[in-house]
Amino acid sequence: MNVETKDHSGLADIFNQNESRVDWHDETLWFIRSKRDKAAQGLPEWELLRETASQIKHNVLSNLDEYLEQFESNAKANGITVHWAANAKEHNEIVHSILKKHNINRMMKSKSMLTEECHLNDYLKKNGVEVIDTDLGERIVQLADEPPSHIVLPCIHKKKEEIGDLFHVHLGTAAGEADPQVLTEAARQHLRETFVTRKLSLTGVNFAVAETGEFVVCTNEGNADMASHLADVHIACMGIEKLIPQRKHLSVFLRLLTRSATGQPITTYSSHFKKPRAGQEMHIVLVDNGRTVQLGREDFRNSLKCIRCGACMNTCPVYRRSGGHSYHNAIAGPIGSILAPNLDMKEYADLPFASTLCGSCSNVCPVKIDIHDQLYKWRQVLVKEGHVSPVKAMGMRAMALTFSMPKFFSFAGKAGRTVMKYFPSVVNNKLNPWYKEREMPAPPKQSFREWYAKERAGK
Amino acid sequence: MIVGLFVPCYVDQFYPNAGIATLQLLEKFGVKVEYPSKQTCCGQPMANSGFEHLTGECDELFTESFAKYDYVVAPSGSCVLHLKEHLHSKKNPEAAERLRGRVYELVEFLTDILQVKELKAKFPHKVGVHQSCHGLRGLKLSQMSELVEPGFSKPEYLLNFVEGLELINLTRKDECCGFGGTFCVAEEAVSSKMGKDRVADHVQNGAEYITGADLSCLMHMEGILRRQKSKVKVVHIAEILNAE
Amino acid sequence: MSSRDKILAAVRSNKPGQRDLPEINIPVSYEGLTEKYTQVATAIGARVYSVESIAEIKSKLNEFFDPAKRWVASLAEFSDVAETNLANVDPHSLEDVELSIIEAVLAVAENGASWVPEQNVPQRIVPFICQHLVIIVPANKIVPTLHQAYEITAGAEYGYGAFIAGPSKTADIEQSLVLGAHGPRSLTIFILS
């Protein structure tokens, strides 16, 4: 990690320079976590649903090849063109080739974290294609030239005044206008023009059903439907792990998804696309981009169960106080921290350490991914693969040595409280970060073992 | 029944009174307790930092020290959880396996093994309970706020026996304090902020003392409180349950 | 080797051992479905009325919406107040629709959603492009949860279908709820007995 590309800790440090903003960010996301709790508590069968969903996803992982082939064959029979992309580059090229085939250089896009992962917008921009994100939050971060900071709430880090300033510059709203009602109306008018003029709509996929060849897209705004039912061409891009076996399984996942995400009982629109409408062309791009590698990692394959609800971010005490951008990855938060190292261990070696392993993420996960256990396991892998600083490794070896020698341990304890030589300073010896906002405990006159030797030994 | 008392490294050196209270409390319930002197650390600080492979010697030392006891009890949920999940021994694998099922955090030992039905203690103060994450979500000492399951709290069950003690309610009942081992220095900004927020919840809700079953979290919050020159104190639950 | 074959080969060599599908066996209650549906749909921003005839719906519509503006409907019964013959028009030509009136196949009490397959709309865009949406729900077609909804519609043929729950909405700006993001600004539901 060099100075230019700051790691999570460095970026979190910057985020924390404005404490009242951290409080605001934390409270906003906690509010969503609380809504999630209320929605979950409303269903006595909640834990059974989670367990069922987790088991269905496990079955998916163990039969993914068959479900992919079944889905492909059914989708084709439904009149959809199916593409396969081994990686991000191929995904982007496929999308571009469809645009070129139709001679289209202006398109609209609904929310798709996969296209963020593949950096599709940058690629298309370089190739002269204008992309307009139609989800309001995505449009806002696009106008701000930033990536989304949350997979469900892309501009959760932005204050309404900042959005008002952006809209004033780009959409001509009045200077200083920051009323969400007024700003949303301005976006509605702006994006209506987009919907009726662009010929190609790209959407993500929440679930794809092997049994029927249909795919489901969930939105609250209706942007995926507005775009796709008007466009001549609809491209849906999905990671291969989005497959589910049968249509009836949608009931389990749709009951969990939005309650986990925002506390709503369901998204406003759960749209099932099975066939193109008359005269329309429909494409599906099935993307691997590291997923089959993750499938082969026994300790980490469960991360592929993720249905992208974002509940782990909303509950994560670290995410809430460091912001999504501190994860420098398309998917932030706890789930991002176990997915990212699979893509690039060196680049994302910091992320599994950006956690206290408190375990709240695993408890809110609707498909019961053992997120915090995987964070722990990634740490072991990253250390073994040499992706931690040599200073830290040396400190750890010294600590292990001390603890392996009881006599030295107790002697060193007497001399100056051994443990604290390692606890707070193992990472940084020069300016001990513990003391920035905290005191150390006052050292007692004697340790427990000294007391015991005096008071109890031989008694 | 003979219990081996495990006093984790930082408790030994910084919070001996919690160790003493644990020992005395167990003895009040008629348990014979021994403290093997060759013990040091459970290995968690290394393991949570990604260096589980360096914890072999700690594990051997722990297994050797405690193999002969019926149970091992420690006043630290997080160390106990680590041992339950990760204790292994090359020299004596059976003993390590047996120990994994025999090591208990103090509170759960009192409620689950000793099945305490009454307790004589006096602590006339307003007390906030900090649900340490590893005790909460790892050892399940209390019901977790994320789950749709019936509520319970083993620490609060015990504290309710204490004369004069008034439990306060928190706005966020089981949020992490931000200690997280080396996280507290590697991620100083977020860790400190989490600590400050956790402490503020207790203070705003009128706590005079913050208690819990894990001293690492209490140490973190004490560090914040002392820097803020607050009058609110931290105290390990063993010290309250042993207070007369 | 094609990417397709590469991906499938990688899945085959990396996938875990077989795990069977679980039974979906979730307890369900059939009590108070209309009340529950009304309560949830109202909570997510819809207006809900129980009515006994199409005539009653029409009179309410005349009260709520401007008949001078463009109304479209999927049911022939509304041909006197709305355009009903839209199957062959360019969907873009519906941009100025004020009110769309459609009928749901069923509605779901737990989440206030209505299932609207393609057959129930003159064009796929109709429930989305309008300023206001009206959904008619047959009173005897309210089911407790999504599990029953998918059971009942199993095997039904449709090229497109959607669960619609409430008016179009967003809370992307500081979590302030705003109705009418891109689609309808309001949803009115008539439970028709």
PDB file of N, CA and C in Angstrom, chain A residues 48 55 58-59 62-63 65 69 72 84 90 134-135 137 155 159-160 185 188 191-192 196 214 220-221 225 229-230 247 251 254-255 259 268-272 274-275 277 292 295 301, chain C residues 3-4 11-12 14-19 21-22 25-26 92 110 124 128-129 131 147 150 153 158-170 172 174 180-185:
ATOM      1  N   LEU A  48     -36.443 -19.174  10.046  1.00  0.00           N
ATOM      2  CA  LEU A  48     -36.686 -20.322   9.160  1.00  0.00           C
ATOM      3  C   LEU A  48     -36.497 -19.912   7.691  1.00  0.00           C
ATOM      4  N   GLN A  55     -29.987 -22.671   2.511  1.00  0.00           N
ATOM      5  CA  GLN A  55     -29.904 -24.042   1.961  1.00  0.00           C
ATOM      6  C   GLN A  55     -30.170 -24.074   0.461  1.00  0.00           C
ATOM      7  N   HIS A  58     -27.099 -23.038  -1.131  1.00  0.00           N
ATOM      8  CA  HIS A  58     -26.066 -24.075  -1.086  1.00  0.00           C
ATOM      9  C   HIS A  58     -26.287 -25.103  -2.193  1.00  0.00           C
ATOM     10  N   ASN A  59     -27.551 -25.427  -2.391  1.00  0.00           N
ATOM     11  CA  ASN A  59     -27.878 -26.335  -3.495  1.00  0.00           C
ATOM     12  C   ASN A  59     -27.467 -25.722  -4.834  1.00  0.00           C
ATOM     13  N   SER A  62     -23.825 -26.157  -5.420  1.00  0.00           N
ATOM     14  CA  SER A  62     -23.418 -27.540  -5.696  1.00  0.00           C
ATOM     15  C   SER A  62     -23.919 -28.043  -7.053  1.00  0.00           C
ATOM     16  N   ASN A  63     -24.813 -27.286  -7.682  1.00  0.00           N
ATOM     17  CA  ASN A  63     -25.312 -27.691  -9.018  1.00  0.00           C
ATOM     18  C   ASN A  63     -25.244 -26.559 -10.033  1.00  0.00           C
ATOM     19  N   ASP A  65     -23.389 -25.624 -12.454  1.00  0.00           N
ATOM     20  CA  ASP A  65     -23.193 -25.907 -13.882  1.00  0.00           C
ATOM     21  C   ASP A  65     -24.497 -26.343 -14.543  1.00  0.00           C
ATOM     22  N   GLU A  69     -26.771 -24.287 -17.422  1.00  0.00           N
ATOM     23  CA  GLU A  69     -27.146 -24.852 -18.728  1.00  0.00           C
ATOM     24  C   GLU A  69     -28.659 -24.867 -18.918  1.00  0.00           C
ATOM     25  N   GLU A  72     -29.782 -21.326 -19.529  1.00  0.00           N
ATOM     26  CA  GLU A  72     -29.429 -20.904 -20.885  1.00  0.00           C
ATOM     27  C   GLU A  72     -30.419 -21.471 -21.892  1.00  0.00           C
ATOM     28  N   TRP A  84     -21.821 -15.387 -22.637  1.00  0.00           N
ATOM     29  CA  TRP A  84     -21.003 -15.800 -21.490  1.00  0.00           C
ATOM     30  C   TRP A  84     -19.734 -14.954 -21.470  1.00  0.00           C
ATOM     31  N   GLU A  90     -14.310  -9.090 -21.003  1.00  0.00           N
ATOM     32  CA  GLU A  90     -15.184  -9.729 -21.987  1.00  0.00           C
ATOM     33  C   GLU A  90     -16.624  -9.243 -21.828  1.00  0.00           C
ATOM     34  N   THR A 134     -30.024   5.567 -14.379  1.00  0.00           N
ATOM     35  CA  THR A 134     -31.397   6.048 -14.185  1.00  0.00           C
ATOM     36  C   THR A 134     -31.904   5.895 -12.752  1.00  0.00           C
ATOM     37  N   ASP A 135     -31.230   5.101 -11.949  1.00  0.00           N
ATOM     38  CA  ASP A 135     -31.579   5.082 -10.527  1.00  0.00           C
ATOM     39  C   ASP A 135     -31.168   6.439  -9.956  1.00  0.00           C
ATOM     40  N   GLY A 137     -30.181   7.580  -7.052  1.00  0.00           N
ATOM     41  CA  GLY A 137     -28.929   7.609  -6.300  1.00  0.00           C
ATOM     42  C   GLY A 137     -27.721   7.434  -7.197  1.00  0.00           C
ATOM     43  N   CYS A 155     -25.919   6.902  -2.861  1.00  0.00           N
ATOM     44  CA  CYS A 155     -25.414   8.227  -2.470  1.00  0.00           C
ATOM     45  C   CYS A 155     -25.739   8.514  -1.011  1.00  0.00           C
ATOM     46  N   LYS A 159     -25.023  14.697   1.416  1.00  0.00           N
ATOM     47  CA  LYS A 159     -26.056  15.508   2.054  1.00  0.00           C
ATOM     48  C   LYS A 159     -26.908  16.170   0.982  1.00  0.00           C
ATOM     49  N   LYS A 160     -28.142  16.471   1.358  1.00  0.00           N
ATOM     50  CA  LYS A 160     -29.075  17.013   0.359  1.00  0.00           C
ATOM     51  C   LYS A 160     -28.584  18.342  -0.213  1.00  0.00           C
ATOM     52  N   GLU A 185     -38.211  15.600  -8.126  1.00  0.00           N
ATOM     53  CA  GLU A 185     -39.056  15.988  -9.259  1.00  0.00           C
ATOM     54  C   GLU A 185     -38.193  16.447 -10.444  1.00  0.00           C
ATOM     55  N   ARG A 188     -36.861  13.438 -12.025  1.00  0.00           N
ATOM     56  CA  ARG A 188     -37.924  12.746 -12.753  1.00  0.00           C
ATOM     57  C   ARG A 188     -38.079  13.330 -14.156  1.00  0.00           C
ATOM     58  N   LEU A 191     -34.919  12.532 -16.263  1.00  0.00           N
ATOM     59  CA  LEU A 191     -34.770  11.135 -16.663  1.00  0.00           C
ATOM     60  C   LEU A 191     -35.917  10.653 -17.554  1.00  0.00           C
ATOM     61  N   ARG A 192     -37.081  11.302 -17.473  1.00  0.00           N
ATOM     62  CA  ARG A 192     -38.177  10.982 -18.406  1.00  0.00           C
ATOM     63  C   ARG A 192     -37.712  11.222 -19.837  1.00  0.00           C
ATOM     64  N   VAL A 196     -37.494   8.212 -22.833  1.00  0.00           N
ATOM     65  CA  VAL A 196     -38.205   8.195 -24.111  1.00  0.00           C
ATOM     66  C   VAL A 196     -37.283   8.373 -25.313  1.00  0.00           C
ATOM     67  N   GLU A 214     -36.464 -17.180 -16.778  1.00  0.00           N
ATOM     68  CA  GLU A 214     -36.815 -15.769 -16.539  1.00  0.00           C
ATOM     69  C   GLU A 214     -35.835 -15.154 -15.538  1.00  0.00           C
ATOM     70  N   ASN A 220     -37.443   0.227  -6.637  1.00  0.00           N
ATOM     71  CA  ASN A 220     -38.499   1.016  -6.004  1.00  0.00           C
ATOM     72  C   ASN A 220     -38.966   2.140  -6.919  1.00  0.00           C
ATOM     73  N   GLU A 221     -38.044   2.594  -7.778  1.00  0.00           N
ATOM     74  CA  GLU A 221     -38.347   3.779  -8.572  1.00  0.00           C
ATOM     75  C   GLU A 221     -39.113   3.435  -9.841  1.00  0.00           C
ATOM     76  N   ASP A 225     -38.067  -0.747 -15.348  1.00  0.00           N
ATOM     77  CA  ASP A 225     -39.225  -0.991 -16.206  1.00  0.00           C
ATOM     78  C   ASP A 225     -39.434   0.135 -17.206  1.00  0.00           C
ATOM     79  N   HIS A 229     -39.111  -1.262 -21.008  1.00  0.00           N
ATOM     80  CA  HIS A 229     -40.332  -1.411 -21.810  1.00  0.00           C
ATOM     81  C   HIS A 229     -40.417  -0.388 -22.935  1.00  0.00           C
ATOM     82  N   LEU A 230     -39.517   0.584 -22.917  1.00  0.00           N
ATOM     83  CA  LEU A 230     -39.482   1.556 -24.013  1.00  0.00           C
ATOM     84  C   LEU A 230     -38.352   1.251 -24.997  1.00  0.00           C
ATOM     85  N   ARG A 247     -38.903 -21.341  -9.821  1.00  0.00           N
ATOM     86  CA  ARG A 247     -39.662 -20.103  -9.680  1.00  0.00           C
ATOM     87  C   ARG A 247     -40.185 -19.933  -8.254  1.00  0.00           C
ATOM     88  N   SER A 251     -40.158 -16.825  -3.905  1.00  0.00           N
ATOM     89  CA  SER A 251     -40.959 -16.396  -2.755  1.00  0.00           C
ATOM     90  C   SER A 251     -40.085 -16.244  -1.515  1.00  0.00           C
ATOM     91  N   LEU A 254     -37.581 -13.113  -2.229  1.00  0.00           N
ATOM     92  CA  LEU A 254     -38.233 -11.801  -2.272  1.00  0.00           C
ATOM     93  C   LEU A 254     -38.807 -11.412  -0.910  1.00  0.00           C
ATOM     94  N   ARG A 255     -39.133 -12.393  -0.090  1.00  0.00           N
ATOM     95  CA  ARG A 255     -39.601 -12.062   1.264  1.00  0.00           C
ATOM     96  C   ARG A 255     -38.441 -11.524   2.107  1.00  0.00           C
ATOM     97  N   ARG A 259     -36.880  -6.626   3.044  1.00  0.00           N
ATOM     98  CA  ARG A 259     -36.956  -6.482   4.505  1.00  0.00           C
ATOM     99  C   ARG A 259     -35.542  -6.329   5.070  1.00  0.00           C
ATOM    100  N   THR A 268     -41.099  -1.848  -4.548  1.00  0.00           N
ATOM    101  CA  THR A 268     -42.302  -1.437  -5.272  1.00  0.00           C
ATOM    102  C   THR A 268     -42.520  -2.320  -6.503  1.00  0.00           C
ATOM    103  N   TYR A 269     -41.434  -2.570  -7.225  1.00  0.00           N
ATOM    104  CA  TYR A 269     -41.552  -3.389  -8.440  1.00  0.00           C
ATOM    105  C   TYR A 269     -40.639  -4.602  -8.362  1.00  0.00           C
ATOM    106  N   SER A 270     -41.212  -5.797  -8.526  1.00  0.00           N
ATOM    107  CA  SER A 270     -40.422  -7.018  -8.679  1.00  0.00           C
ATOM    108  C   SER A 270     -40.788  -7.549 -10.047  1.00  0.00           C
ATOM    109  N   SER A 271     -39.978  -7.201 -11.031  1.00  0.00           N
ATOM    110  CA  SER A 271     -40.352  -7.416 -12.426  1.00  0.00           C
ATOM    111  C   SER A 271     -39.734  -8.689 -12.970  1.00  0.00           C
ATOM    112  N   HIS A 272     -40.595  -9.544 -13.520  1.00  0.00           N
ATOM    113  CA  HIS A 272     -40.171 -10.845 -14.038  1.00  0.00           C
ATOM    114  C   HIS A 272     -40.094 -10.764 -15.558  1.00  0.00           C
ATOM    115  N   LYS A 274     -39.315 -12.575 -18.953  1.00  0.00           N
ATOM    116  CA  LYS A 274     -39.174 -13.945 -19.464  1.00  0.00           C
ATOM    117  C   LYS A 274     -38.931 -13.947 -20.968  1.00  0.00           C
ATOM    118  N   LYS A 275     -39.659 -13.081 -21.660  1.00  0.00           N
ATOM    119  CA  LYS A 275     -39.496 -13.004 -23.114  1.00  0.00           C
ATOM    120  C   LYS A 275     -39.391 -11.533 -23.507  1.00  0.00           C
ATOM    121  N   ARG A 277     -40.482  -8.249 -25.472  1.00  0.00           N
ATOM    122  CA  ARG A 277     -41.794  -7.884 -26.028  1.00  0.00           C
ATOM    123  C   ARG A 277     -41.677  -7.882 -27.550  1.00  0.00           C
ATOM    124  N   THR A 292     -15.925 -18.393 -10.241  1.00  0.00           N
ATOM    125  CA  THR A 292     -15.622 -19.836 -10.213  1.00  0.00           C
ATOM    126  C   THR A 292     -14.393 -20.116  -9.351  1.00  0.00           C
ATOM    127  N   LEU A 295     -15.680 -20.105  -5.916  1.00  0.00           N
ATOM    128  CA  LEU A 295     -16.435 -21.348  -5.725  1.00  0.00           C
ATOM    129  C   LEU A 295     -15.506 -22.483  -5.288  1.00  0.00           C
ATOM    130  N   ARG A 301     -16.458 -19.921  -0.355  1.00  0.00           N
ATOM    131  CA  ARG A 301     -17.453 -20.067  -1.418  1.00  0.00           C
ATOM    132  C   ARG A 301     -18.841 -19.581  -0.993  1.00  0.00           C
TER     133      ARG A 301
ATOM    134  N   SER C   3     -15.729 -19.125 -23.772  1.00  0.00           N
ATOM    135  CA  SER C   3     -15.893 -18.703 -22.377  1.00  0.00           C
ATOM    136  C   SER C   3     -16.968 -19.540 -21.702  1.00  0.00           C
ATOM    137  N   ARG C   4     -17.999 -19.858 -22.458  1.00  0.00           N
ATOM    138  CA  ARG C   4     -19.068 -20.701 -21.908  1.00  0.00           C
ATOM    139  C   ARG C   4     -18.486 -22.015 -21.388  1.00  0.00           C
ATOM    140  N   VAL C  11     -16.715 -24.369 -13.070  1.00  0.00           N
ATOM    141  CA  VAL C  11     -17.761 -24.644 -12.067  1.00  0.00           C
ATOM    142  C   VAL C  11     -17.722 -26.125 -11.693  1.00  0.00           C
ATOM    143  N   ARG C  12     -17.634 -26.970 -12.702  1.00  0.00           N
ATOM    144  CA  ARG C  12     -17.654 -28.422 -12.435  1.00  0.00           C
ATOM    145  C   ARG C  12     -16.485 -28.834 -11.545  1.00  0.00           C
ATOM    146  N   ASN C  14     -14.815 -26.945  -9.454  1.00  0.00           N
ATOM    147  CA  ASN C  14     -14.695 -26.222  -8.178  1.00  0.00           C
ATOM    148  C   ASN C  14     -15.920 -26.311  -7.277  1.00  0.00           C
ATOM    149  N   LYS C  15     -17.009 -26.842  -7.783  1.00  0.00           N
ATOM    150  CA  LYS C  15     -18.241 -26.796  -6.973  1.00  0.00           C
ATOM    151  C   LYS C  15     -18.163 -27.778  -5.803  1.00  0.00           C
ATOM    152  N   PRO C  16     -18.874 -27.442  -4.725  1.00  0.00           N
ATOM    153  CA  PRO C  16     -18.886 -28.340  -3.565  1.00  0.00           C
ATOM    154  C   PRO C  16     -19.741 -29.576  -3.821  1.00  0.00           C
ATOM    155  N   GLY C  17     -19.665 -30.520  -2.905  1.00  0.00           N
ATOM    156  CA  GLY C  17     -20.447 -31.746  -3.023  1.00  0.00           C
ATOM    157  C   GLY C  17     -21.942 -31.467  -2.989  1.00  0.00           C
ATOM    158  N   GLN C  18     -22.713 -32.377  -3.541  1.00  0.00           N
ATOM    159  CA  GLN C  18     -24.156 -32.204  -3.687  1.00  0.00           C
ATOM    160  C   GLN C  18     -24.850 -31.857  -2.371  1.00  0.00           C
ATOM    161  N   ARG C  19     -25.670 -30.806  -2.403  1.00  0.00           N
ATOM    162  CA  ARG C  19     -26.539 -30.471  -1.267  1.00  0.00           C
ATOM    163  C   ARG C  19     -27.954 -30.382  -1.794  1.00  0.00           C
ATOM    164  N   LEU C  21     -32.028 -29.658  -2.200  1.00  0.00           N
ATOM    165  CA  LEU C  21     -32.900 -28.512  -1.989  1.00  0.00           C
ATOM    166  C   LEU C  21     -33.754 -28.749  -0.751  1.00  0.00           C
ATOM    167  N   PRO C  22     -33.938 -27.702   0.059  1.00  0.00           N
ATOM    168  CA  PRO C  22     -34.820 -27.860   1.220  1.00  0.00           C
ATOM    169  C   PRO C  22     -36.288 -27.776   0.799  1.00  0.00           C
ATOM    170  N   ASN C  25     -41.239 -24.895   3.746  1.00  0.00           N
ATOM    171  CA  ASN C  25     -42.317 -25.291   4.653  1.00  0.00           C
ATOM    172  C   ASN C  25     -42.492 -24.196   5.703  1.00  0.00           C
ATOM    173  N   ILE C  26     -43.154 -23.115   5.283  1.00  0.00           N
ATOM    174  CA  ILE C  26     -43.267 -21.934   6.134  1.00  0.00           C
ATOM    175  C   ILE C  26     -44.709 -21.841   6.652  1.00  0.00           C
ATOM    176  N   HIS C  92     -43.887   4.506 -26.720  1.00  0.00           N
ATOM    177  CA  HIS C  92     -43.490   5.903 -26.476  1.00  0.00           C
ATOM    178  C   HIS C  92     -44.682   6.849 -26.574  1.00  0.00           C
ATOM    179  N   GLU C 110     -49.234  -9.922   2.947  1.00  0.00           N
ATOM    180  CA  GLU C 110     -48.065  -9.598   3.781  1.00  0.00           C
ATOM    181  C   GLU C 110     -47.283  -8.389   3.289  1.00  0.00           C
ATOM    182  N   ARG C 124     -46.645  -3.418 -21.822  1.00  0.00           N
ATOM    183  CA  ARG C 124     -45.850  -3.573 -20.600  1.00  0.00           C
ATOM    184  C   ARG C 124     -45.613  -2.234 -19.887  1.00  0.00           C
ATOM    185  N   PHE C 128     -46.332   1.821 -15.672  1.00  0.00           N
ATOM    186  CA  PHE C 128     -45.146   2.574 -15.249  1.00  0.00           C
ATOM    187  C   PHE C 128     -45.128   4.011 -15.768  1.00  0.00           C
ATOM    188  N   ILE C 129     -45.587   4.196 -16.978  1.00  0.00           N
ATOM    189  CA  ILE C 129     -45.405   5.491 -17.638  1.00  0.00           C
ATOM    190  C   ILE C 129     -46.472   6.504 -17.222  1.00  0.00           C
ATOM    191  N   GLN C 131     -49.033   8.841 -14.859  1.00  0.00           N
ATOM    192  CA  GLN C 131     -48.819   9.678 -13.667  1.00  0.00           C
ATOM    193  C   GLN C 131     -49.483   9.048 -12.441  1.00  0.00           C
ATOM    194  N   HIS C 147     -45.448 -17.064  -0.915  1.00  0.00           N
ATOM    195  CA  HIS C 147     -45.402 -18.510  -1.193  1.00  0.00           C
ATOM    196  C   HIS C 147     -46.674 -18.948  -1.922  1.00  0.00           C
ATOM    197  N   TYR C 150     -46.877 -17.551  -5.563  1.00  0.00           N
ATOM    198  CA  TYR C 150     -46.131 -18.312  -6.577  1.00  0.00           C
ATOM    199  C   TYR C 150     -46.757 -19.682  -6.829  1.00  0.00           C
ATOM    200  N   THR C 153     -49.738 -19.096  -9.210  1.00  0.00           N
ATOM    201  CA  THR C 153     -49.369 -18.692 -10.567  1.00  0.00           C
ATOM    202  C   THR C 153     -48.372 -19.658 -11.204  1.00  0.00           C
ATOM    203  N   TYR C 158     -46.413 -16.315 -19.215  1.00  0.00           N
ATOM    204  CA  TYR C 158     -46.350 -14.860 -19.379  1.00  0.00           C
ATOM    205  C   TYR C 158     -44.969 -14.525 -19.922  1.00  0.00           C
ATOM    206  N   GLY C 159     -44.886 -13.481 -20.725  1.00  0.00           N
ATOM    207  CA  GLY C 159     -43.584 -13.033 -21.202  1.00  0.00           C
ATOM    208  C   GLY C 159     -42.966 -12.052 -20.224  1.00  0.00           C
ATOM    209  N   TYR C 160     -43.860 -11.438 -19.463  1.00  0.00           N
ATOM    210  CA  TYR C 160     -43.434 -10.458 -18.467  1.00  0.00           C
ATOM    211  C   TYR C 160     -44.519 -10.389 -17.402  1.00  0.00           C
ATOM    212  N   GLY C 161     -44.109 -10.156 -16.179  1.00  0.00           N
ATOM    213  CA  GLY C 161     -45.079  -9.970 -15.094  1.00  0.00           C
ATOM    214  C   GLY C 161     -44.392  -9.273 -13.939  1.00  0.00           C
ATOM    215  N   ALA C 162     -45.193  -8.570 -13.134  1.00  0.00           N
ATOM    216  CA  ALA C 162     -44.564  -7.854 -12.019  1.00  0.00           C
ATOM    217  C   ALA C 162     -45.449  -7.874 -10.788  1.00  0.00           C
ATOM    218  N   PHE C 163     -44.798  -7.957  -9.643  1.00  0.00           N
ATOM    219  CA  PHE C 163     -45.467  -7.610  -8.406  1.00  0.00           C
ATOM    220  C   PHE C 163     -45.324  -6.104  -8.255  1.00  0.00           C
ATOM    221  N   ILE C 164     -46.448  -5.431  -8.102  1.00  0.00           N
ATOM    222  CA  ILE C 164     -46.422  -3.982  -7.915  1.00  0.00           C
ATOM    223  C   ILE C 164     -46.923  -3.670  -6.512  1.00  0.00           C
ATOM    224  N   ALA C 165     -46.100  -2.973  -5.750  1.00  0.00           N
ATOM    225  CA  ALA C 165     -46.443  -2.674  -4.362  1.00  0.00           C
ATOM    226  C   ALA C 165     -46.265  -1.191  -4.096  1.00  0.00           C
ATOM    227  N   GLY C 166     -47.343  -0.469  -4.215  1.00  0.00           N
ATOM    228  CA  GLY C 166     -47.288   0.958  -3.917  1.00  0.00           C
ATOM    229  C   GLY C 166     -46.917   1.796  -5.125  1.00  0.00           C
ATOM    230  N   PRO C 167     -46.946   3.128  -4.963  1.00  0.00           N
ATOM    231  CA  PRO C 167     -46.514   4.014  -6.042  1.00  0.00           C
ATOM    232  C   PRO C 167     -44.990   3.981  -6.174  1.00  0.00           C
ATOM    233  N   SER C 168     -44.494   4.431  -7.304  1.00  0.00           N
ATOM    234  CA  SER C 168     -43.049   4.552  -7.514  1.00  0.00           C
ATOM    235  C   SER C 168     -42.475   5.454  -6.430  1.00  0.00           C
ATOM    236  N   LYS C 169     -41.334   5.041  -5.852  1.00  0.00           N
ATOM    237  CA  LYS C 169     -40.800   5.857  -4.757  1.00  0.00           C
ATOM    238  C   LYS C 169     -39.279   5.812  -4.704  1.00  0.00           C
ATOM    239  N   THR C 170     -38.713   6.783  -4.013  1.00  0.00           N
ATOM    240  CA  THR C 170     -37.277   6.784  -3.767  1.00  0.00           C
ATOM    241  C   THR C 170     -37.003   7.427  -2.414  1.00  0.00           C
ATOM    242  N   ASP C 172     -33.535   8.092  -1.973  1.00  0.00           N
ATOM    243  CA  ASP C 172     -32.101   8.210  -2.226  1.00  0.00           C
ATOM    244  C   ASP C 172     -31.502   9.507  -1.697  1.00  0.00           C
ATOM    245  N   GLU C 174     -30.983  11.564   1.246  1.00  0.00           N
ATOM    246  CA  GLU C 174     -30.995  11.575   2.719  1.00  0.00           C
ATOM    247  C   GLU C 174     -32.123  10.752   3.326  1.00  0.00           C
ATOM    248  N   GLY C 180     -43.344   8.990  -6.404  1.00  0.00           N
ATOM    249  CA  GLY C 180     -43.286   9.453  -7.788  1.00  0.00           C
ATOM    250  C   GLY C 180     -41.867   9.673  -8.251  1.00  0.00           C
ATOM    251  N   ALA C 181     -41.061   8.617  -8.197  1.00  0.00           N
ATOM    252  CA  ALA C 181     -39.679   8.741  -8.669  1.00  0.00           C
ATOM    253  C   ALA C 181     -39.671   8.822 -10.193  1.00  0.00           C
ATOM    254  N   HIS C 182     -39.997   7.723 -10.853  1.00  0.00           N
ATOM    255  CA  HIS C 182     -40.085   7.744 -12.322  1.00  0.00           C
ATOM    256  C   HIS C 182     -41.465   7.309 -12.779  1.00  0.00           C
ATOM    257  N   GLY C 183     -42.038   6.383 -12.033  1.00  0.00           N
ATOM    258  CA  GLY C 183     -43.337   5.830 -12.385  1.00  0.00           C
ATOM    259  C   GLY C 183     -44.444   6.627 -11.723  1.00  0.00           C
ATOM    260  N   PRO C 184     -45.606   5.969 -11.528  1.00  0.00           N
ATOM    261  CA  PRO C 184     -46.782   6.669 -10.998  1.00  0.00           C
ATOM    262  C   PRO C 184     -46.534   7.376  -9.673  1.00  0.00           C
ATOM    263  N   ARG C 185     -47.131   8.547  -9.550  1.00  0.00           N
ATOM    264  CA  ARG C 185     -47.010   9.332  -8.319  1.00  0.00           C
ATOM    265  C   ARG C 185     -47.967   8.813  -7.259  1.00  0.00           C
TER     266      ARG C 185
END
